[in-house]
Amino acid sequence: MRRSQRPLGRSTPRDGSDTYRNVHRGAMAFAEGCYAAIRNPNSHEDGLPELPEHEALEQLAAFSVLARWVDSATVIT
């Protein structure tokens, strides 16, 4: 599927504003950071120490925010 044909998620209407660009860019960076710094190391490396409960809850909270943003986005096809 060509890039222009893939469904896209929009968290705010694409109106060309600085707000739209900032929200979109920030959400993409946050998602990339969550996966690169939280999910990937814990999924791909053996022998990592178990996280203290408060750190695990903080990481879960980060993914909860991301999931809420994804859930509330409008899919554009």
Coordinates of N, CA and C in Angstrom, one line a residue, residues 2-64:
R2 N 0.6 2.2 -0.9 CA 1.4 3.4 -1.0 C 1.1 4.2 0.3
R3 N 2.1 5.0 0.6 CA 2.0 5.9 1.8 C 0.8 6.7 1.8
S4 N 0.4 7.3 0.7 CA -0.7 8.2 0.6 C -2.1 7.4 0.7
Q5 N -2.0 6.1 0.6 CA -3.3 5.3 0.8 C -3.4 4.7 2.1
R6 N -2.4 4.8 3.0 CA -2.5 4.2 4.3 C -3.4 5.1 5.2
P7 N -4.2 4.4 6.1 CA -5.0 5.2 7.0 C -4.2 6.0 7.9
L8 N -4.6 7.2 8.3 CA -3.9 8.1 9.2 C -4.7 8.4 10.4
G9 N -4.1 8.6 11.5 CA -4.8 9.1 12.7 C -4.6 10.6 12.9
R10 N -5.7 11.3 13.1 CA -5.6 12.7 13.4 C -6.1 13.0 14.8
S11 N -5.3 13.6 15.6 CA -5.8 13.9 17.0 C -6.5 15.3 17.0
T12 N -6.2 16.1 16.0 CA -6.9 17.4 15.9 C -7.1 17.6 14.4
P13 N -8.0 18.5 14.0 CA -8.2 18.7 12.6 C -7.0 19.3 11.9
R14 N -6.7 18.8 10.7 CA -5.5 19.3 10.0 C -5.9 20.7 9.4
D15 N -5.6 21.7 10.2 CA -5.9 23.1 9.7 C -4.7 23.9 9.4
G16 N -3.5 23.3 9.4 CA -2.3 24.0 9.0 C -1.7 24.9 10.2
S17 N -2.4 24.8 11.3 CA -1.9 25.7 12.4 C -0.7 25.2 13.1
D18 N 0.0 26.1 13.9 CA 1.1 25.6 14.7 C 0.7 24.6 15.7
T19 N -0.5 24.8 16.2 CA -1.1 23.8 17.2 C -1.2 22.5 16.7
Y20 N -1.8 22.3 15.5 CA -1.9 21.0 14.8 C -0.5 20.4 14.6
R21 N 0.4 21.2 14.1 CA 1.8 20.6 13.8 C 2.5 20.2 15.1
N22 N 2.3 21.0 16.2 CA 3.0 20.7 17.4 C 2.4 19.5 18.1
V23 N 1.0 19.4 18.1 CA 0.4 18.2 18.7 C 0.7 16.9 17.9
H24 N 0.7 17.0 16.6 CA 1.0 15.8 15.8 C 2.5 15.4 16.0
R25 N 3.4 16.4 15.9 CA 4.8 16.1 16.0 C 5.1 15.5 17.4
G26 N 4.5 16.1 18.5 CA 4.7 15.7 19.8 C 4.2 14.3 20.1
A27 N 3.0 14.0 19.6 CA 2.4 12.6 19.7 C 3.3 11.6 19.0
M28 N 3.8 11.9 17.9 CA 4.6 10.9 17.2 C 6.0 10.7 17.9
A29 N 6.5 11.8 18.4 CA 7.8 11.7 19.2 C 7.6 10.9 20.5
F30 N 6.5 11.2 21.2 CA 6.1 10.5 22.4 C 6.0 9.0 22.2
A31 N 5.2 8.6 21.1 CA 5.0 7.2 20.8 C 6.4 6.5 20.5
E32 N 7.2 7.2 19.7 CA 8.5 6.6 19.3 C 9.3 6.4 20.6
G33 N 9.3 7.4 21.5 CA 10.1 7.3 22.7 C 9.6 6.2 23.6
C34 N 8.3 6.1 23.7 CA 7.7 5.0 24.6 C 8.2 3.6 24.1
Y35 N 8.1 3.4 22.8 CA 8.5 2.1 22.2 C 10.0 1.9 22.3
A36 N 10.8 2.9 22.0 CA 12.3 2.8 22.0 C 12.8 2.7 23.4
A37 N 12.3 3.4 24.3 CA 12.9 3.4 25.7 C 12.3 2.5 26.7
I38 N 11.0 2.2 26.5 CA 10.3 1.4 27.4 C 10.0 -0.1 26.9
R39 N 9.3 -0.1 25.8 CA 8.9 -1.4 25.3 C 10.0 -2.3 24.8
N40 N 10.8 -1.7 23.9 CA 11.8 -2.5 23.2 C 12.9 -3.1 24.1
P41 N 13.5 -2.4 25.0 CA 14.5 -3.0 25.9 C 13.8 -4.1 26.8
N42 N 12.6 -3.9 27.3 CA 12.0 -5.0 28.1 C 11.5 -6.2 27.3
S43 N 11.4 -6.0 26.0 CA 10.9 -7.1 25.1 C 12.0 -7.9 24.5
H44 N 13.2 -7.2 24.3 CA 14.2 -7.8 23.5 C 15.5 -8.2 24.2
E45 N 15.6 -7.9 25.5 CA 16.8 -8.2 26.3 C 16.4 -9.1 27.4
D46 N 17.2 -10.2 27.5 CA 17.0 -11.1 28.6 C 17.8 -10.7 29.8
G47 N 17.4 -11.0 31.0 CA 18.2 -10.8 32.2 C 18.1 -9.3 32.7
L48 N 17.2 -8.5 32.2 CA 17.0 -7.2 32.8 C 16.4 -7.3 34.2
P49 N 16.8 -6.5 35.1 CA 16.3 -6.6 36.5 C 14.8 -6.2 36.5
E50 N 14.0 -6.8 37.4 CA 12.6 -6.4 37.5 C 12.5 -4.9 38.0
L51 N 11.6 -4.2 37.4 CA 11.5 -2.8 37.7 C 10.8 -2.7 39.1
P52 N 11.2 -1.7 39.9 CA 10.5 -1.4 41.1 C 9.1 -1.0 40.7
E53 N 8.1 -1.2 41.6 CA 6.7 -1.0 41.3 C 6.5 0.4 40.8
H54 N 7.0 1.4 41.5 CA 6.7 2.8 41.1 C 7.2 3.1 39.6
E55 N 8.3 2.5 39.2 CA 8.8 2.7 37.8 C 7.9 2.0 36.9
A56 N 7.5 0.8 37.2 CA 6.6 0.1 36.3 C 5.3 0.8 36.1
L57 N 4.8 1.4 37.2 CA 3.5 2.2 37.1 C 3.7 3.5 36.3
E58 N 4.9 4.1 36.4 CA 5.1 5.3 35.6 C 5.2 4.9 34.1
Q59 N 5.8 3.8 33.8 CA 5.8 3.4 32.4 C 4.5 3.0 31.9
L60 N 3.7 2.4 32.7 CA 2.3 2.0 32.3 C 1.5 3.3 32.1
A61 N 1.7 4.3 32.9 CA 1.0 5.6 32.8 C 1.4 6.2 31.4
A62 N 2.6 6.2 31.0 CA 3.0 6.7 29.8 C 2.3 6.1 28.6
F63 N 2.2 4.7 28.6 CA 1.5 4.0 27.6 C 0.0 4.3 27.7
S64 N -0.5 4.5 28.8 CA -1.9 4.8 29.0 C -2.3 6.1 28.3

